[in-house]
CSV table of C-alpha atoms in Angstrom, one decimal:
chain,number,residue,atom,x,y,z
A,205,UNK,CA,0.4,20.0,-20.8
A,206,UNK,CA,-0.9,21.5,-18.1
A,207,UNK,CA,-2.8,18.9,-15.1
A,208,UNK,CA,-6.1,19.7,-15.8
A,209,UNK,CA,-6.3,18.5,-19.1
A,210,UNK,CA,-3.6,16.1,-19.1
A,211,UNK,CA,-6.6,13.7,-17.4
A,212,UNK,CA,-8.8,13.7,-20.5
A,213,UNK,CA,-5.8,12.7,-23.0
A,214,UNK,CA,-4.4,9.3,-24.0
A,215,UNK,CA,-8.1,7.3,-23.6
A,216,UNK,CA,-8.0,3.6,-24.4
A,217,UNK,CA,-10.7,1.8,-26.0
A,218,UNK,CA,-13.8,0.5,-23.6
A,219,UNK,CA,-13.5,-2.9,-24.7
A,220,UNK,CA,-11.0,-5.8,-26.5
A,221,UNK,CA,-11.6,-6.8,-29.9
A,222,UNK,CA,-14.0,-9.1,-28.9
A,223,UNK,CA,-16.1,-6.6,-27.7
A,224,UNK,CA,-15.8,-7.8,-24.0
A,225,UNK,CA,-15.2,-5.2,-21.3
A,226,UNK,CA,-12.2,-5.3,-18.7
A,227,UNK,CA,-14.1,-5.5,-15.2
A,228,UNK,CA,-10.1,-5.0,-13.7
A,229,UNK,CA,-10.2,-1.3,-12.3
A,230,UNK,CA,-14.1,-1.0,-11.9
A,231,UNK,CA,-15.1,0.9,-8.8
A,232,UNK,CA,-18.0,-1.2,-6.7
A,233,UNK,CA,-20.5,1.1,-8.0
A,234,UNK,CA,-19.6,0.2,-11.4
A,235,UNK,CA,-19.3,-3.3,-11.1
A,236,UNK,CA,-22.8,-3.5,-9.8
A,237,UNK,CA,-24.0,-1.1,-12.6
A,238,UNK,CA,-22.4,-3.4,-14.7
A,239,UNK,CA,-24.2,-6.3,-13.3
A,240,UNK,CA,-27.3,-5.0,-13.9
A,241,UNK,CA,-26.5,-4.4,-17.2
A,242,UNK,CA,-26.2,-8.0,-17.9
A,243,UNK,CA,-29.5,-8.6,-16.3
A,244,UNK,CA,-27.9,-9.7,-12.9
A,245,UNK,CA,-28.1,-9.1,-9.4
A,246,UNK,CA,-26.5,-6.2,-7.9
A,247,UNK,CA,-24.8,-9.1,-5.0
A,248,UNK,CA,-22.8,-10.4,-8.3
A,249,UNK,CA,-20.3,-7.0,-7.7
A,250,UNK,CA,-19.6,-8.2,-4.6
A,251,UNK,CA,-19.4,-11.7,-5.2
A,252,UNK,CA,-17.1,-10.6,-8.0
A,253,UNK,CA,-14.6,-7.9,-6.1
A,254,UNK,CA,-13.8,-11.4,-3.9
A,255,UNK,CA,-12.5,-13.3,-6.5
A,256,UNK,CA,-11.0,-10.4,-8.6
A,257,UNK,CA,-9.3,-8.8,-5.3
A,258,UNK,CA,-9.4,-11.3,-2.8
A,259,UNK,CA,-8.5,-14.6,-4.7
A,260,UNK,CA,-6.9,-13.1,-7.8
A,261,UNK,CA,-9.1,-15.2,-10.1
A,262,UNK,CA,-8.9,-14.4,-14.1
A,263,UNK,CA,-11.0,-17.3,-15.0
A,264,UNK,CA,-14.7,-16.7,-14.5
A,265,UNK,CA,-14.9,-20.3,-14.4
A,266,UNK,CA,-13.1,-21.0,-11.1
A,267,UNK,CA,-15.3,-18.9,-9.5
A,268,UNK,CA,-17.3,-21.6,-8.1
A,269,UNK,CA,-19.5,-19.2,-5.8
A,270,UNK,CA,-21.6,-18.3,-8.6
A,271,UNK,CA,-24.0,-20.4,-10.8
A,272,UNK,CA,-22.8,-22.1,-13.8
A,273,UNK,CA,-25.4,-20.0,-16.0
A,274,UNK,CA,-23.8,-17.0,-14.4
A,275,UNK,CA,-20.4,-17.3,-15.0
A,276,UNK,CA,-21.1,-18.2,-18.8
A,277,UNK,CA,-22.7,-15.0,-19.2
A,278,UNK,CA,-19.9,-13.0,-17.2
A,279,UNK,CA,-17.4,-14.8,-19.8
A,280,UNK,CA,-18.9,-14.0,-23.0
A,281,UNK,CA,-19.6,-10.3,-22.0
A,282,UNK,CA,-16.0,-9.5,-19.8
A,283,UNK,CA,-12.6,-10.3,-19.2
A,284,UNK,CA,-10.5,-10.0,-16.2
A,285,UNK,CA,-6.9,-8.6,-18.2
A,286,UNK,CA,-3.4,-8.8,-16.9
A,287,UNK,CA,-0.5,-7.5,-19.5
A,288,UNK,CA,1.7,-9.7,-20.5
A,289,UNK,CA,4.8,-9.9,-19.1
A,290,UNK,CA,7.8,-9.3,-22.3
A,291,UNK,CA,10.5,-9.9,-19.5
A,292,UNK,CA,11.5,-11.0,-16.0
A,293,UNK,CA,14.5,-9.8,-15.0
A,294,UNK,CA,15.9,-10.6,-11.2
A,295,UNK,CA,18.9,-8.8,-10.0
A,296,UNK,CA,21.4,-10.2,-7.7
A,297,UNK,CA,19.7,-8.2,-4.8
A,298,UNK,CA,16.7,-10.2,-5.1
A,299,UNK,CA,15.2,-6.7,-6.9
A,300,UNK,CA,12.4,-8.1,-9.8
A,301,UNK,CA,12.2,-6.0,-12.6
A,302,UNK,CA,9.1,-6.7,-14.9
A,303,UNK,CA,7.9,-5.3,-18.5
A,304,UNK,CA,4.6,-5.5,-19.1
A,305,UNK,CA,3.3,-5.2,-22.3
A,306,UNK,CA,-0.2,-3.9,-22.4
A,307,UNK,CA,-3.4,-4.8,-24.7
A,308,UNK,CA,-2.4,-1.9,-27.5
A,309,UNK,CA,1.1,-3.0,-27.4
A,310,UNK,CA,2.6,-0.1,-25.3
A,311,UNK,CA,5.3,-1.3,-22.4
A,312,UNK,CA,6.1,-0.1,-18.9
A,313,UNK,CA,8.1,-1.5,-16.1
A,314,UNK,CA,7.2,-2.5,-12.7
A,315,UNK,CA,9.6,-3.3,-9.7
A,316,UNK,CA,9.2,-5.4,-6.5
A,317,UNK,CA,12.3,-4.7,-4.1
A,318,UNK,CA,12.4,-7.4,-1.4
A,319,UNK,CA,13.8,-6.2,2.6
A,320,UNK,CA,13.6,-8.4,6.0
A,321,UNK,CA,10.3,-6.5,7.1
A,322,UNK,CA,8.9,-5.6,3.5
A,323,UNK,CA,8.3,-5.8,0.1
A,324,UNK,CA,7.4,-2.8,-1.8
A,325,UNK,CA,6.4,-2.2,-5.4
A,326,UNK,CA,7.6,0.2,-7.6
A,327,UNK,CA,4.2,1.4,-10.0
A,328,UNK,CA,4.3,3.3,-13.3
A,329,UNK,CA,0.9,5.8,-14.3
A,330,UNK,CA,2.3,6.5,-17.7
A,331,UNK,CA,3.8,5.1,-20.7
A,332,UNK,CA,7.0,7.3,-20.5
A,333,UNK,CA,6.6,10.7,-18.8
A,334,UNK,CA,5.8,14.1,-19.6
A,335,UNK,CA,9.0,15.8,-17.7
A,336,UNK,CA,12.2,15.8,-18.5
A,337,UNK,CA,14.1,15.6,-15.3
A,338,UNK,CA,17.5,16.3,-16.0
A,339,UNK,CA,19.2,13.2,-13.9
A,340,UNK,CA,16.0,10.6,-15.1
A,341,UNK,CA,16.0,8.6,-17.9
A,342,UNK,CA,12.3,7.7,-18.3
A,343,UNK,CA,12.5,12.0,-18.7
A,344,UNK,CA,14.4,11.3,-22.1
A,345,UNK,CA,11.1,9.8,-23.3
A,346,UNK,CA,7.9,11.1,-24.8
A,347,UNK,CA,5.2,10.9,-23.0
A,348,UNK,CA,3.1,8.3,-25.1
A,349,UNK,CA,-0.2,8.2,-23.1
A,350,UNK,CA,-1.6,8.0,-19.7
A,351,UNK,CA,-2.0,4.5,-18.1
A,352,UNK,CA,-6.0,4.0,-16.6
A,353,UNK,CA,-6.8,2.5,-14.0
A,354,UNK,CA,-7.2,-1.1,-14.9
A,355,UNK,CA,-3.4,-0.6,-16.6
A,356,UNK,CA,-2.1,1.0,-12.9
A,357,UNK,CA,-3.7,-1.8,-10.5
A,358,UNK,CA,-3.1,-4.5,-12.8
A,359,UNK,CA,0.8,-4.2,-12.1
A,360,UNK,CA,-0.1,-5.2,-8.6
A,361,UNK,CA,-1.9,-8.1,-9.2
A,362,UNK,CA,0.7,-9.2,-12.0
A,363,UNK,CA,3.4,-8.9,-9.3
A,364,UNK,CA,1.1,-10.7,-6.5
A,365,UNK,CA,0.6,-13.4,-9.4
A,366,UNK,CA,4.2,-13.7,-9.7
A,367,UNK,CA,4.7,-13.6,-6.2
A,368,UNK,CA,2.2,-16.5,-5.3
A,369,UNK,CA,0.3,-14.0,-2.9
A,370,UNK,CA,-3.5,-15.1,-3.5
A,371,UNK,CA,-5.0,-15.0,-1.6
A,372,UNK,CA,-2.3,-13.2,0.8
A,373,UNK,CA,-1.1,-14.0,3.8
A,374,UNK,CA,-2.1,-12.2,7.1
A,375,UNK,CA,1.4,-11.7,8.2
A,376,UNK,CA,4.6,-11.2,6.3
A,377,UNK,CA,3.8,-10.5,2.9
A,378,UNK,CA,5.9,-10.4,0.3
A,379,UNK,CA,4.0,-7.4,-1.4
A,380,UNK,CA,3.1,-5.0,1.7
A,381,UNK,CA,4.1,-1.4,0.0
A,382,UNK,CA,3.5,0.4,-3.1
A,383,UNK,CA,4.6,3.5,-4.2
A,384,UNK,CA,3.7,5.6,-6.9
A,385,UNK,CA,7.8,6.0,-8.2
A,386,UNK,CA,7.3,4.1,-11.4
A,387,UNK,CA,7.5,5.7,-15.1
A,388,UNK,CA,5.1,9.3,-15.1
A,389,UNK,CA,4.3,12.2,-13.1
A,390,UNK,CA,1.3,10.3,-11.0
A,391,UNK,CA,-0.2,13.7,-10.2
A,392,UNK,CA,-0.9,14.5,-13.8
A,393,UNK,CA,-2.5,10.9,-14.0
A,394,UNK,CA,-4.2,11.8,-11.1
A,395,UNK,CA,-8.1,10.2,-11.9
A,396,UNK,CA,-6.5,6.9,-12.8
A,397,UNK,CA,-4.2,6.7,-10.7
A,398,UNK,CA,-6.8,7.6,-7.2
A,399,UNK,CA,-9.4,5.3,-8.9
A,400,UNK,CA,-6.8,2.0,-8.4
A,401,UNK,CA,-5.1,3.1,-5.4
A,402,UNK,CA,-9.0,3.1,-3.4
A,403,UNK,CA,-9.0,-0.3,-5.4
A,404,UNK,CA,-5.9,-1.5,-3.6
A,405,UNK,CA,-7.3,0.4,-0.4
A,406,UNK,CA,-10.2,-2.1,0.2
A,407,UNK,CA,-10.3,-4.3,3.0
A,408,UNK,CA,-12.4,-6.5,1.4
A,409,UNK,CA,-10.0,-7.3,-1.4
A,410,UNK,CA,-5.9,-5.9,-1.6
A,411,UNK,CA,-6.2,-4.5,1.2
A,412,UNK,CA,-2.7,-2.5,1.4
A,413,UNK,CA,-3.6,0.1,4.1
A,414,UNK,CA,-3.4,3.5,3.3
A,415,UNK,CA,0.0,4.2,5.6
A,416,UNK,CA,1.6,1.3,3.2
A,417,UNK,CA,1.4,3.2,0.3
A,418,UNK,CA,3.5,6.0,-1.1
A,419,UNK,CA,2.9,8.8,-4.2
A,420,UNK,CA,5.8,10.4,-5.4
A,421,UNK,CA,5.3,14.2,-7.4
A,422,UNK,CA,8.0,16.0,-8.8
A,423,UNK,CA,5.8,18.8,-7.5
A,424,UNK,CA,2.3,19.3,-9.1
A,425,UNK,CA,1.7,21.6,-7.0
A,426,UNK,CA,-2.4,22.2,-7.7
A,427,UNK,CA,-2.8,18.4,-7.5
A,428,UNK,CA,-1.0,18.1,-3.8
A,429,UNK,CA,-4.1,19.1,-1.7
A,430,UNK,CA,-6.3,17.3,-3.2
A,431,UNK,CA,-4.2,14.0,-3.4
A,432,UNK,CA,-4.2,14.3,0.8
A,433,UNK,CA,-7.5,14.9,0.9
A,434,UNK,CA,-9.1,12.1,-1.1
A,435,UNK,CA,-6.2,9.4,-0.7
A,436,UNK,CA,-4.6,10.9,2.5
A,437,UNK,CA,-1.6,8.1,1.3
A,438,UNK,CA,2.2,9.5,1.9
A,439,UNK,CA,3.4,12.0,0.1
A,440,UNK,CA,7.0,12.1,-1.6
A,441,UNK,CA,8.3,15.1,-3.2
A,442,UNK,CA,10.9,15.1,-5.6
A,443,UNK,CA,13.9,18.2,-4.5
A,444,UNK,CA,17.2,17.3,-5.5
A,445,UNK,CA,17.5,21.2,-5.4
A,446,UNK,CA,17.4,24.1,-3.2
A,447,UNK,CA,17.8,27.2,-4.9
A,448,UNK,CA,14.8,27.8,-7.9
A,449,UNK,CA,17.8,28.4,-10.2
A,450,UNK,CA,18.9,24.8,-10.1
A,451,UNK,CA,15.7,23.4,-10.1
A,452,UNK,CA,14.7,25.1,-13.0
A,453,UNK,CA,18.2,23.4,-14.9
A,454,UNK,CA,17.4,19.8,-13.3
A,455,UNK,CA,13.7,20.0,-13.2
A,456,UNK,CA,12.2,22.2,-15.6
A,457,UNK,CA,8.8,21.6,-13.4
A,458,UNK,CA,10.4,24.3,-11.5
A,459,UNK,CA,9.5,26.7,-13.9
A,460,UNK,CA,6.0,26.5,-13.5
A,461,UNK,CA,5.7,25.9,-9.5
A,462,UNK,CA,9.0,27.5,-8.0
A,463,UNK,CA,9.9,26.4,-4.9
A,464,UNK,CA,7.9,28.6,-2.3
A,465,UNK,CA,4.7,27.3,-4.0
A,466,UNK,CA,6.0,23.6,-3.1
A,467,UNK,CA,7.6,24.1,-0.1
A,468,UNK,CA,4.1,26.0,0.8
A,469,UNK,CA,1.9,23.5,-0.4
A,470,UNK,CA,3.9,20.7,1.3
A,471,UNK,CA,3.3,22.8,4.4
A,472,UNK,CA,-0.4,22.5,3.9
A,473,UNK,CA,-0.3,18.9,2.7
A,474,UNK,CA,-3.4,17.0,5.1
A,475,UNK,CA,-2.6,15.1,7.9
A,476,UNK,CA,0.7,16.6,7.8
A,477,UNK,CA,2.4,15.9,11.6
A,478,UNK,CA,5.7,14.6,13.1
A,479,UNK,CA,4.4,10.9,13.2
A,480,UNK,CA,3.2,11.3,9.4
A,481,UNK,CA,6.3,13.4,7.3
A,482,UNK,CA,6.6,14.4,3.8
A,483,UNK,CA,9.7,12.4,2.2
A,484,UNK,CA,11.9,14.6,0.5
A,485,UNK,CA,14.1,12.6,-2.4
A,486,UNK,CA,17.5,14.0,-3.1
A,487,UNK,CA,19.5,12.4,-5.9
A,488,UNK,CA,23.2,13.0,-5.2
A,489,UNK,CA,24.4,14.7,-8.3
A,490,UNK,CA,28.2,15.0,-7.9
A,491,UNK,CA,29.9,19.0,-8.0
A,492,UNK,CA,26.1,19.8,-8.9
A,493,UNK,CA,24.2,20.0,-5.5
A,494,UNK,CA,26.2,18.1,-2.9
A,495,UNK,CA,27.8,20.7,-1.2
A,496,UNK,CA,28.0,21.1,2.5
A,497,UNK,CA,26.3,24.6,1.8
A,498,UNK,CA,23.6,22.9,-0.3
A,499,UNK,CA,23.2,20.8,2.8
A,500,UNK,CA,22.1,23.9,5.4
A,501,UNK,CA,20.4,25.4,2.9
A,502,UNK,CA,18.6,22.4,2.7
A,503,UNK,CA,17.7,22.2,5.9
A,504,UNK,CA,16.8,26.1,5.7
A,505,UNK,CA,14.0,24.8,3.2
A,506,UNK,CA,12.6,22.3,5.3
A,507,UNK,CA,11.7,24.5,8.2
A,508,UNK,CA,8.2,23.9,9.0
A,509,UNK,CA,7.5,20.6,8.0
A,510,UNK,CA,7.9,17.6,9.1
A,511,UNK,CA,10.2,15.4,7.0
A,512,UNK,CA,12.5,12.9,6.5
A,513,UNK,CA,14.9,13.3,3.5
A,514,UNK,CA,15.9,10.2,1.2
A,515,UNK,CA,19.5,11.0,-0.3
A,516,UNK,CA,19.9,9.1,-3.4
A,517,UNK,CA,23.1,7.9,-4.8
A,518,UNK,CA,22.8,8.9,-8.7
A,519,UNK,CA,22.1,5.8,-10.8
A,520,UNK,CA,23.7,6.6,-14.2
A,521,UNK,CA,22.7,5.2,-17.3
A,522,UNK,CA,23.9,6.0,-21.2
A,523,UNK,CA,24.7,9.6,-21.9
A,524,UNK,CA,23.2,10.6,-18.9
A,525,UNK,CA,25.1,14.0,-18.4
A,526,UNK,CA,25.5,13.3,-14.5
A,527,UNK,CA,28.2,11.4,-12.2
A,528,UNK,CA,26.9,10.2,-8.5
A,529,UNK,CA,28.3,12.1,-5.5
A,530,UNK,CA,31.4,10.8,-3.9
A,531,UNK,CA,30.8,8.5,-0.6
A,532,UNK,CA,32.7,10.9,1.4
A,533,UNK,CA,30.6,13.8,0.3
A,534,UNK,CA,26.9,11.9,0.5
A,535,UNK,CA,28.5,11.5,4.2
A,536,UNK,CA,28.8,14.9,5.2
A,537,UNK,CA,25.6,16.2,3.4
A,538,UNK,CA,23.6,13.9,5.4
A,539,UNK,CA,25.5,14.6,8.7
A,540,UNK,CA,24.5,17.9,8.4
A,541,UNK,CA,21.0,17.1,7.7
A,542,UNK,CA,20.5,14.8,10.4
A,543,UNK,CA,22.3,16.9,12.8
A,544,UNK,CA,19.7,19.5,12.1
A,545,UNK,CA,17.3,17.3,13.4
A,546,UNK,CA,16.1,15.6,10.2
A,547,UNK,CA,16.3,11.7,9.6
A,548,UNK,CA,18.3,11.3,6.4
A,549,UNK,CA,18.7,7.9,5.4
A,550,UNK,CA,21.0,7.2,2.2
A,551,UNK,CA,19.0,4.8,0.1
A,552,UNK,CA,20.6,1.9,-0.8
A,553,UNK,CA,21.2,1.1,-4.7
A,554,UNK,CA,18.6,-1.4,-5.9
A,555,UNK,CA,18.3,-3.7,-8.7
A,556,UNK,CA,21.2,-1.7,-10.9
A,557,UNK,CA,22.6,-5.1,-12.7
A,558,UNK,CA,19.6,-5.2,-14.5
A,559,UNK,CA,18.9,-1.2,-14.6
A,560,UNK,CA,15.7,-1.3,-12.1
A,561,UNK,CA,17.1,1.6,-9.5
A,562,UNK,CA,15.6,4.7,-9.2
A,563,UNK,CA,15.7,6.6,-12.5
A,564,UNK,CA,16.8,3.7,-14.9
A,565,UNK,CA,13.2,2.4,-15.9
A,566,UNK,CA,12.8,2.0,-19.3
A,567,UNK,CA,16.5,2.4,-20.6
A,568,UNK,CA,18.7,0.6,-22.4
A,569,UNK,CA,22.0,-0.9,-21.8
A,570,UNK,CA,24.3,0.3,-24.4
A,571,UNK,CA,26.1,3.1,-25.3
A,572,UNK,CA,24.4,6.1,-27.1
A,573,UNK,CA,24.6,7.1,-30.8
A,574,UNK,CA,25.1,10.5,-31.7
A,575,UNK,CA,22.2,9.8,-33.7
A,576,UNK,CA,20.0,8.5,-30.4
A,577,UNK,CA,21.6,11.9,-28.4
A,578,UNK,CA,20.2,14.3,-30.8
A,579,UNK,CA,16.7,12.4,-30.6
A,580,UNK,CA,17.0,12.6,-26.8
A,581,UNK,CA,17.8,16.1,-27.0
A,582,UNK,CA,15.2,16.8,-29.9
A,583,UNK,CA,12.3,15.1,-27.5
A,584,UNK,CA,13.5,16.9,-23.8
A,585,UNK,CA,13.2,20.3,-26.4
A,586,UNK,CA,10.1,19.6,-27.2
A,587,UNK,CA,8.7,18.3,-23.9
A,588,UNK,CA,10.1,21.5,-22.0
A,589,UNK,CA,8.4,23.9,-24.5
A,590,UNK,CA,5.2,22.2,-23.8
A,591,UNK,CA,5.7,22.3,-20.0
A,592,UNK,CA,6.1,26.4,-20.4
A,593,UNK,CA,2.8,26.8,-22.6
């Protein structure tokens, strides 16, 4: 499915069984037009975006700013929605691993990784994904539908509820990054996904600053320009290849935007410059593309823009067809890169006790049937033929 109509598929209903809409997601413009819908006052949106954004508030009730008459009408006519949270799993790490099961019963997973000078949020844009990355396991899944907006924000007020962060702090917060790294391709989500990130944007509500927030794309190339240029938020771009031959193997993606369209339109990404770099992630795929030739070939690629590579130790998870690199070869790789003049960090493991690291949302923890392989198999065959029409 191609990214241009990928936005129009997978639409939830308007409104709960109740009839009552979900003001969650709303842009300011529609919350006013919303307002006036019900007969109020335009100043109720912003009166609203305070104690949806601001203060966190699901209960029209609490919001003690408004009248009594008001907030009795906002209550029989909306709701302010959270999913539901199926588990909460904490790793030894401090890592916090959430599903969240939303109003039509579908589940995706959200993580929050604690450091000393951060916290950052790991977001999903769809119920499983369209690709089928070779090394990812959400890629072993159908795509079931695109998350909207209300679904997509929503996991970051769940995690600031379960973080006690409303309203937050000025200074140290425990939820100060997001990036788009969750379950889904967030470029072929793109509408949704834009629509709550200028949400979390605002300064008059979230407020997580533009140069806090990340959006990783296994390389939707037509989508790249226009993600700078509306969001101007940091760019990640899924390698973990450097020849088009491999890349087509791991990520059949490839097929369709080779690497001199990404590399190009990575190039041309806005307010590319050597204080704001393009991160390149690199799973470590041992005797597969760890080589010290994969390495300066590597860094052949890269000439041109400014970047910082992420090498990431693979995270297996059952029947994945992959083994992580050896430490002694991850160590040489990145000596070469860094030598070259590229900062090349080797991310650390997170969250794998309870199967939150990077490419281990949405699995399971047991071994694989030969039943459950051919289904895998069966859905990546279907998934790639769709990618190539």
């Amino acid at each position: 499915m191609s990214a241009s109509n990928h936005a129009s598929a997978f639409v939830l209903p308007a409104t709960d069984a109740d009839g009552r809409k979900n003001l969650v997601g709303l842009s300011r413009e529609e919350l006013e037009a919303e307002m006036l819908s019900i007969g109020l006052e335009k100043f109720r949106a912003r009166q609203l975006w305070h104690w949806l954004y601001h203060r966190g508030s699901t209960d029209f009730a609490e919001m003690t700013t408004l009248a009594k008459p008001v907030r009795e009408k906002l209550a029989d006519a909306y709701i302010v929605a959270r999913p539901t949270v199926v588990k909460d799993l904490k790793s030894a790490d401090g890592t916090r691993k959430w599903l969240l099961r939303m109003p039509d019963g579908q589940e995706v997973e959200s993580v929050h990784i604690p450091e000393e000078d951060r916290g950052t949020l790991c977001v999903s844009s769809q119920v499983g994904c369209t690709l089928t990355c070779r090394f990812c396991h959400t890629g072993t899944q159908r795509l079931v539908r695109n998350l909207d907006s209300a679904e997509i924000l929503a996991q970051v007020m769940l995690a600031r509820d379960m973080l006690g962060e409303w309203p937050a702090p000025p200074d140290g917060r425990m939820l100060s990054n997001i990036v788009m790294m969750g379950m889904g391709e967030p470029l072929f989500n793109y509408d949704n996904v834009a629509k709550a990130l200028k949400i979390v944007m605002d300064g008059d509500g979230i407020s997580i600053s533009k140069r806090r927030i990340t959006l990783s794309t296994s390389g939707v190339v037509p989508m790249m320009e226009r993600c700078g240029q509306e969001l101007n938020v940091n760019l990640a771009v899924s390698l973990h290849a450097v020849t088009d031959e491999l890349r087509d193997i791991i990520m059949p993606i490839n097929r369709k935007y080779p690497l001199r369209e990404l590399m190009d339109a990575c190039r041309n990404y806005p307010g590319l410059s050597n204080a704001r770099r393009i991160t390149f992630e690199y799973v470590m795929l041992k005797g597969i593309n760890d080589t010290p030739a994969d390495a300066r070939a590597l860094v052949k690629l890269l000439e041109g823009v400014p970047a910082k590579i992420n090498l990431i130790p693979f995270n297996e998870w059952p029947g994945a067809p992959y083994e992580r690199s050896t430490a002694k070869a991850i160590q040489v790789f990145g000596d070469i890169v860094n030598n070259a003049g590229y900062a090349s960090p080797v991310r650390t493991p997170r969250g794998e006790d309870i199967m939150a690291a990077c490419g281990q949302l949405k699995s399971a923890s047991l071994r694989l049937t030969a039943a459950e392989r051919a289904a895998i198999a069966n859905v990546i065959a279907e998934k790639d033929a769709a990618l190539a029409s």
